[in-house]
């Protein structure tokens, strides 16, 4: 495997509004190695979630390049980026993003089925057991607690054994104790699977658990990343 999993070079993002051109990100540069964990921190509106969306190929920068495992993300069309996401990435969001018409098992099976995996049911069942939800396989999101829904989301993210996990405020909808449990599980799974983790958070205690810290202020990366 390449020594660099993610290579971000001079990423800028601008949008136009009634007042003119607004710069959301300005020439962001950094690289991440396989298995590394990094927290992206900064005030609300600093550009953290925009950067995460660009790393996922869900948002397109105005200029600059992002390479994931050597592939230039924005040299690909939308379909090819979606295929790369399916192969290489997992996602965990503050709002869980579970499909309400699918039960826990079906939510976790879905990315495997989209990959054509014949062992989707067995692999999803095992991962749900791993996150402590072996007795909740047939439960739908509406009858699960917030912590249980986020554990389903973790199972769905890790079941494909992604090279890269992108997490956006994963404890933002949870109480403190539940959030602590979910984050402990996320870091434990991350070590087991060997994923590179990029985590957007406002919580300094969560950020401190990562290998490195990237701070964004007014769209700029400030200071030296801490190893």
Coordinates of C-alpha atoms in Angstrom, one line a residue:
X1 CA 0.0 0.0 0.0
X2 CA 1.2 3.6 -0.7
X3 CA 2.7 5.5 2.2
X4 CA 0.0 8.1 1.6
X5 CA -3.7 7.2 1.6
X6 CA -5.0 10.8 1.2
X7 CA -3.1 13.6 -0.5
X8 CA -4.8 17.0 -0.4
X9 CA -3.2 19.7 -2.5
X10 CA -4.1 23.4 -2.6
X11 CA -7.9 22.7 -2.1
X12 CA -10.0 25.9 -2.4
X13 CA -13.7 26.3 -2.4
X14 CA -15.5 29.5 -3.4
X15 CA -19.2 30.2 -3.9
X16 CA -21.0 33.3 -5.2
X17 CA -23.8 35.0 -3.3
X18 CA -25.5 38.4 -3.4
X19 CA -22.5 40.1 -2.0
X20 CA -19.9 38.6 -4.4
X21 CA -17.5 35.7 -4.1
X22 CA -17.2 33.9 -0.7
X23 CA -14.1 31.8 0.0
X24 CA -15.0 28.8 2.2
X25 CA -11.7 27.0 1.9
X26 CA -8.3 28.5 0.9
X27 CA -5.5 26.4 -0.4
X28 CA -5.7 23.5 2.1
X29 CA -2.8 21.1 2.0
X30 CA -2.2 17.9 4.0
X31 CA -1.6 14.2 3.6
X32 CA -2.6 11.2 5.7
X33 CA -1.0 7.8 6.0
X34 CA -2.9 4.5 6.2
X35 CA -4.3 3.8 9.7
X36 CA -3.8 7.4 10.8
X37 CA -6.6 9.2 12.7
X38 CA -7.0 12.9 12.3
X39 CA -9.5 15.4 13.9
X40 CA -10.6 18.4 12.0
X41 CA -11.6 21.2 14.4
X42 CA -12.6 24.8 14.2
X43 CA -15.5 27.1 14.9
X44 CA -18.9 26.7 13.2
X45 CA -18.7 28.0 9.7
X46 CA -14.9 27.6 9.4
X47 CA -15.2 25.1 6.5
X48 CA -14.8 21.8 8.3
X49 CA -17.8 20.0 6.9
X50 CA -17.2 21.4 3.4
X51 CA -13.7 19.9 3.6
X52 CA -15.1 16.6 4.6
X53 CA -17.5 16.6 1.7
X54 CA -14.7 17.3 -0.7
X55 CA -12.6 14.5 0.7
X56 CA -15.6 12.2 0.0
X57 CA -16.1 13.6 -3.5
X58 CA -19.6 14.7 -2.6
X59 CA -18.6 18.3 -3.1
X60 CA -16.3 19.6 -5.8
X61 CA -13.6 22.1 -5.0
X62 CA -13.1 25.3 -7.0
X63 CA -9.4 24.4 -7.4
X64 CA -6.9 21.8 -6.1
X65 CA -6.7 18.1 -6.1
X66 CA -7.5 15.2 -3.7
X67 CA -5.9 11.8 -4.3
X68 CA -7.3 8.8 -2.5
X69 CA -5.0 5.7 -2.7
X70 CA -3.3 7.4 -5.7
X71 CA -6.5 8.1 -7.6
X72 CA -7.3 11.8 -8.5
X73 CA -10.8 12.1 -7.1
X74 CA -11.9 14.9 -9.4
X75 CA -10.5 13.4 -12.5
X76 CA -13.4 11.0 -12.2
X77 CA -17.0 11.6 -13.2
X78 CA -19.8 11.3 -10.6
X79 CA -20.4 7.6 -11.3
X80 CA -16.8 6.7 -10.9
X81 CA -16.5 8.8 -7.7
X82 CA -19.6 6.9 -6.3
X83 CA -17.9 3.6 -7.2
X84 CA -14.7 4.6 -5.4
X85 CA -16.7 5.7 -2.3
X86 CA -18.4 2.3 -2.3
X87 CA -15.1 0.5 -2.4
X88 CA -12.9 2.7 -0.2
X89 CA -15.0 4.8 2.2
X90 CA -17.4 4.5 5.1
X91 CA -19.4 7.4 6.6
X92 CA -20.8 8.2 10.0
X93 CA -23.0 11.3 10.5
X94 CA -24.5 13.2 13.4
X95 CA -28.0 12.4 12.1
X96 CA -27.3 8.6 11.6
X97 CA -28.7 8.6 8.0
X98 CA -30.4 5.2 8.4
X99 CA -33.1 4.1 6.0
X100 CA -36.3 4.1 8.0
X101 CA -38.0 1.4 5.9
X102 CA -35.2 -1.0 6.5
X103 CA -34.4 -2.8 9.8
X104 CA -31.0 -2.8 11.4
X105 CA -29.8 -5.9 9.6
X106 CA -31.0 -4.6 6.2
X107 CA -29.4 -1.2 6.8
X108 CA -26.0 -2.9 7.4
X109 CA -26.5 -5.3 4.5
X110 CA -27.2 -2.6 2.0
X111 CA -23.6 -1.5 1.2
X112 CA -22.5 -5.1 0.9
X113 CA -25.4 -5.9 -1.4
X114 CA -24.5 -3.0 -3.6
X115 CA -21.0 -4.5 -3.9
X116 CA -22.6 -7.8 -4.9
X117 CA -21.3 -9.6 -1.8
X118 CA -23.0 -13.0 -1.4
X119 CA -22.2 -13.1 2.3
X120 CA -24.0 -9.8 3.0
X121 CA -26.4 -11.3 5.6
X122 CA -23.8 -13.2 7.5
X123 CA -21.2 -10.3 7.5
X124 CA -23.9 -7.8 8.5
X125 CA -25.1 -10.0 11.3
X126 CA -21.6 -10.5 12.6
X127 CA -20.9 -6.8 12.6
X128 CA -24.1 -6.0 14.4
X129 CA -23.2 -8.5 17.0
X130 CA -19.8 -6.9 17.3
X131 CA -21.4 -3.5 18.1
X132 CA -23.7 -5.1 20.7
X133 CA -26.9 -5.3 18.7
X134 CA -27.2 -9.0 18.0
X135 CA -30.6 -8.9 19.6
X136 CA -31.8 -6.0 17.5
X137 CA -31.3 -7.3 14.0
X138 CA -35.0 -7.0 13.1
X139 CA -35.7 -3.7 14.8
X140 CA -36.4 -0.6 12.7
X141 CA -34.7 2.8 13.4
X142 CA -37.8 4.3 14.9
X143 CA -37.8 1.9 17.8
X144 CA -34.0 2.1 18.5
X145 CA -32.5 4.7 20.8
X146 CA -30.1 7.3 19.4
X147 CA -27.1 5.4 20.7
X148 CA -28.4 2.2 19.1
X149 CA -29.0 4.0 15.8
X150 CA -25.4 5.3 15.8
X151 CA -24.1 1.8 16.5
X152 CA -26.1 0.5 13.5
X153 CA -24.4 3.4 11.5
X154 CA -21.0 2.3 12.8
X155 CA -21.7 -1.3 11.8
X156 CA -22.8 -0.2 8.3
X157 CA -19.7 2.0 7.9
X158 CA -17.2 -0.7 9.1
X159 CA -18.8 -3.8 7.5
X160 CA -17.2 -3.0 4.2
X161 CA -13.8 -2.7 5.9
X162 CA -13.2 0.8 4.3
X163 CA -9.7 2.2 3.8
X164 CA -11.1 5.6 4.8
X165 CA -13.8 6.5 7.4
X166 CA -15.3 10.0 7.4
X167 CA -17.2 11.0 10.5
X168 CA -19.0 14.3 10.9
X169 CA -19.9 15.2 14.5
X170 CA -20.8 11.5 15.2
X171 CA -21.8 12.2 18.9
X172 CA -23.6 15.5 18.2
X173 CA -27.1 14.0 18.7
X174 CA -26.2 11.9 21.7
X175 CA -26.0 12.5 25.4
X176 CA -22.6 12.6 27.0
X177 CA -22.5 9.0 28.4
X178 CA -23.9 7.5 25.1
X179 CA -21.5 9.6 23.1
X180 CA -18.6 8.3 25.1
X181 CA -19.7 4.7 24.5
X182 CA -20.1 5.3 20.8
X183 CA -16.7 7.0 20.4
X184 CA -14.9 4.2 22.3
X185 CA -16.5 1.7 20.0
X186 CA -15.6 3.8 16.9
X187 CA -11.9 4.0 17.9
X188 CA -11.8 0.3 18.8
X189 CA -13.3 -0.7 15.4
X190 CA -11.0 1.6 13.7
X191 CA -8.0 -0.1 15.2
X192 CA -9.4 -3.6 14.4
X193 CA -10.2 -2.8 10.8
X194 CA -7.1 -0.7 10.1
X195 CA -9.0 2.3 8.7
X196 CA -7.8 5.8 8.2
X197 CA -10.1 8.0 10.2
X198 CA -11.0 11.7 9.5
X199 CA -13.3 13.1 12.2
X200 CA -14.9 16.5 12.3
X201 CA -15.7 17.4 15.9
X202 CA -16.2 20.3 18.3
X203 CA -15.3 18.1 21.3
X204 CA -11.6 18.6 22.4
X205 CA -11.7 15.4 24.3
X206 CA -12.6 13.4 21.2
X207 CA -10.1 15.3 19.1
X208 CA -7.3 14.5 21.6
X209 CA -7.9 10.8 21.0
X210 CA -6.8 11.2 17.4
X211 CA -3.2 10.9 16.2
X212 CA -3.3 14.4 14.6
X213 CA -5.2 17.7 14.8
X214 CA -6.0 19.9 11.8
X215 CA -7.4 23.3 12.8
X216 CA -9.3 25.4 10.3
X217 CA -10.0 29.1 10.9
X218 CA -11.9 31.1 8.3
X219 CA -11.2 28.5 5.7
X220 CA -7.5 28.2 6.3
X221 CA -5.5 25.5 7.9
X222 CA -3.6 27.1 10.7
X223 CA -0.6 26.0 12.7
X224 CA 1.4 22.8 12.3
X225 CA -0.6 19.5 12.4
X226 CA 0.3 17.7 15.7
X227 CA 1.5 14.1 15.3

